[in-house]
Amino acid sequence: MALPEIKQTATEARLATLELPTAGCTKPAREAAIARVREMGLPDRRDEYWKYTRPDTLVQAEGTKAALFDNDEPLMFDQIDRLKIVFVDGIFDAEASDDLSLEGVKIERLEDICCTDIHWAKDLYGVLETRGHDPVPRPLAALNTAFAADGVAIHVTGKPSKPISLIYVHKDEASDAFLHHIVRVESGAEATILENGPAAARFNKCMEIDIADGGTLHHVRSQGRDHERRAVTHMFTRLGSESVYKSFTLTVNGVLTRNEQVIEILGDDAVAHVAGACVGDGDFHHDDTVFITHDAVNCESRQVFKKVLRNGATGVFQGKILVKAGAQKTDGYQISQSLLLDDDSQFLAKPELEIYADDVACSHGSTSGAIDDTALFYLRSRGVPQEVATDLLTLAFLAEAVEEIEDEDLSADIVSRLESWLSRRR
Amino acid sequence: MLEIKNLHVKLEEEEKQILKGVDLKVDSGKVHAIMGPNGSGKSTLSYVLSGRDGYEVTDGAASLDGNDLLDMEPEERAAAGLFLAFQYPVEIPGVGNMTFLRTAVNAQRKARGEEELSAADFLKIVRERAKSLKINADMLKRPVNVGFSGGEKKRNEILQMAMLEPKMCILDETDSGLDVDAMKLVAEGVNALRDEGRGFLVITHYQRLLDHIKPDVVHIMADGRIVKTGGPELALEVENNGYADILAEVQ
Ligand SMILES: Nc1ncnc2c1ncn2[C@@H]1O[C@H](COP(=O)(O)OP(=O)(O)OP(=O)(O)O)[C@@H](O)[C@H]1O
Ligand SMILES: [Mg+2]
């Protein structure tokens, strides 16, 4: 079907600004991705899937500038022993990064694997992204597959002793970056991937994660605090039987964030948890879009999303659980909640369930509410000042999402971060 | 210490007068009890004194050690030494009881210009005081009052009081919902805090509590006023005869 003319023009205008990276083995995948972009067209605000979030600044040919966020805060995950891989405005920084060798995992730059002929990356790069357009197209992910100049391929074959930490530094006010990572967790292997930082003024990130039978991946990320940064991220995850994927995302600040998670559960007895906590103030728009497909027996999925919004901030949640025929004994849970600290802020939620199996337990709920006055008074009556009491109740509200992080050091880091950010704003 | 003069209070949202001229004075070192029929305004009085929203003071005054209470924020009243044990303690999911206690203790210390308690000192004190109220480690770890039984919630109120060491303690029906042994624990908790520098206002429906916490003065509240004041014998009279005689007598 031909695209509407406006859409086609906008798509071509964007494509015209981009150059295909010289990228050996991913070249066919990239060319195919360009074709997909042309076929789908880049999103505009007439698209149903972008009803609550305007995609124009993510799509338009020229990116917008974002001032660097100056602060003296300790670095994220600083207390945690990890293997650091640093990208500055979307480009790998070898000097700032650790040596990439670690037992149980092989990490390569996309650029470096492109010369070898046979590589597992060929079976993954762009593959999950391609699968992810049904039933809803995600053209910005295809755009990423085509043009991502950098990224890493992480091959987990054992149980690496420390997390692999992807650090996204933003240095150039006008940067417009793409990163594409692929992760393959082999059978019985287990790893933790951390991501943090603003990355760029405008950032498009795509991650494809393939977890084999019995593999486990923990994924914790914190998106940078630069107020004016814009980001669209896609995470495509495919799960084999008895595999586990647990992801948590923290977002504080950022004028525009769209995080899409597409999860396909293909093997029996698998577990997928996705959680997110965000705190937005003022000119802040945060969108979590999740699509989980159950296509196997006796699997569990959990979505826990919490948003704290104030001074006119907007939060969006679009979450779907699709249970295919035959995916019996599915246990699907989805909760999305917002805490609105004033009347100017808003939360737009579209929770969906689509079920074609008869023996399943799925539940979903979405709420929007203010701080509980009774609890607030109770705390104040014990001498806790109003702002401190509000912060305590705010953290309490976010707790259910943060508790999804299994590692106690990581969750403690996230909590202390939240505490200091909340108190700094006072 | 606590001085309430001609206090008139109505609901903020409605034209409903609840307190219609309350006069009351509690000197330090004294225990006053308030009894009175349901709906007479006892809890309202305690809420207005501690600064809850939703009420409008239309006349009168209330002060603690000469400082105008009605002018202060709830947290300032607490730091000034006022404490209310709630008739219905509030559940706060997601906030650990221990975090709550430590935040409260240190916030009050800070407001008074005192040094904050170290984590170790705090832990030592809280364990000791929790133990005497038979509050176990699990209840300290759990979210504030969430899943606590009625009696556990009341004991948790007394633990907060013991930690905060307020000058003026208002207990709103802390005895209701307590079994006999728990009532003794609570009374012991209160008695342990009784001293020259501290006043108590104990709201109750039952003489039983007053067997354990001997009041110096007993007031009867009805329809938004203190209608009668006397000694401990007044509580016995209520226990035996109800309010009818007293109310008839004052009308
Ligand atoms: N927020 C409110 N909205 C409506 N009515 C209220 C409110 N607060 C108090 N009242 C009314 O004011 C009156 C006094 O209530 P209060 O709770 O102070 O009584 P009490 O003496 O504590 O009663 P009890 O012995 O049953 O605890 C009651 O009629 C009650 O319904
Ligand atoms: Mg009452």
CSV table of C-alpha atoms and ligand atoms in Angstrom, one decimal, chain B residues 11 14 16 18 36-45 55 87-88 172-173 205, ligand 1:
chain,number,residue,atom,x,y,z
B,11,LEU,CA,-16.0,21.7,59.1
B,14,GLU,CA,-19.8,22.3,55.4
B,16,LYS,CA,-21.4,22.1,60.5
B,18,ILE,CA,-18.5,20.5,65.8
B,36,GLY,CA,-18.0,11.5,76.2
B,37,PRO,CA,-20.6,10.0,73.9
B,38,ASN,CA,-19.8,9.0,70.3
B,39,GLY,CA,-19.8,12.0,68.0
B,40,SER,CA,-19.3,14.6,70.8
B,41,GLY,CA,-16.1,16.0,69.2
B,42,LYS,CA,-13.3,14.3,71.0
B,43,SER,CA,-11.3,13.2,67.9
B,44,THR,CA,-12.1,16.4,66.2
B,45,LEU,CA,-10.4,18.3,69.2
B,55,TYR,CA,-11.4,22.1,59.9
B,87,GLN,CA,-7.8,6.6,67.1
B,88,TYR,CA,-7.3,5.0,63.6
B,172,ASP,CA,-7.3,9.0,71.2
B,173,GLU,CA,-9.0,5.7,72.3
B,205,HIS,CA,-14.8,5.3,76.6
C,1,LIG,N1,-14.6,15.4,58.2
C,1,LIG,C1,-15.8,15.3,58.7
C,1,LIG,N2,-16.9,15.3,57.8
C,1,LIG,C2,-18.1,15.1,58.3
C,1,LIG,N3,-18.4,15.1,59.6
C,1,LIG,C3,-17.4,15.1,60.5
C,1,LIG,C4,-16.1,15.2,60.1
C,1,LIG,N4,-15.3,15.1,61.1
C,1,LIG,C5,-16.1,15.0,62.2
C,1,LIG,N5,-17.4,15.0,61.8
C,1,LIG,C6,-18.6,14.9,62.7
C,1,LIG,O1,-18.3,15.6,63.8
C,1,LIG,C7,-18.8,14.9,64.9
C,1,LIG,C8,-17.7,14.7,66.0
C,1,LIG,O2,-16.9,13.7,65.5
C,1,LIG,P1,-15.6,13.1,66.3
C,1,LIG,O3,-15.0,12.1,65.5
C,1,LIG,O4,-14.8,14.2,66.8
C,1,LIG,O5,-16.4,12.4,67.5
C,1,LIG,P2,-15.8,11.6,68.8
C,1,LIG,O6,-16.2,12.3,70.0
C,1,LIG,O7,-14.4,11.3,68.6
C,1,LIG,O8,-16.6,10.2,68.6
C,1,LIG,P3,-16.2,8.7,68.9
C,1,LIG,O9,-16.3,8.5,70.4
C,1,LIG,O10,-17.2,7.9,68.2
C,1,LIG,O11,-14.8,8.5,68.4
C,1,LIG,C9,-19.5,13.7,64.4
C,1,LIG,O12,-20.9,13.9,64.3
C,1,LIG,C10,-18.8,13.4,63.1
C,1,LIG,O13,-19.7,12.8,62.2
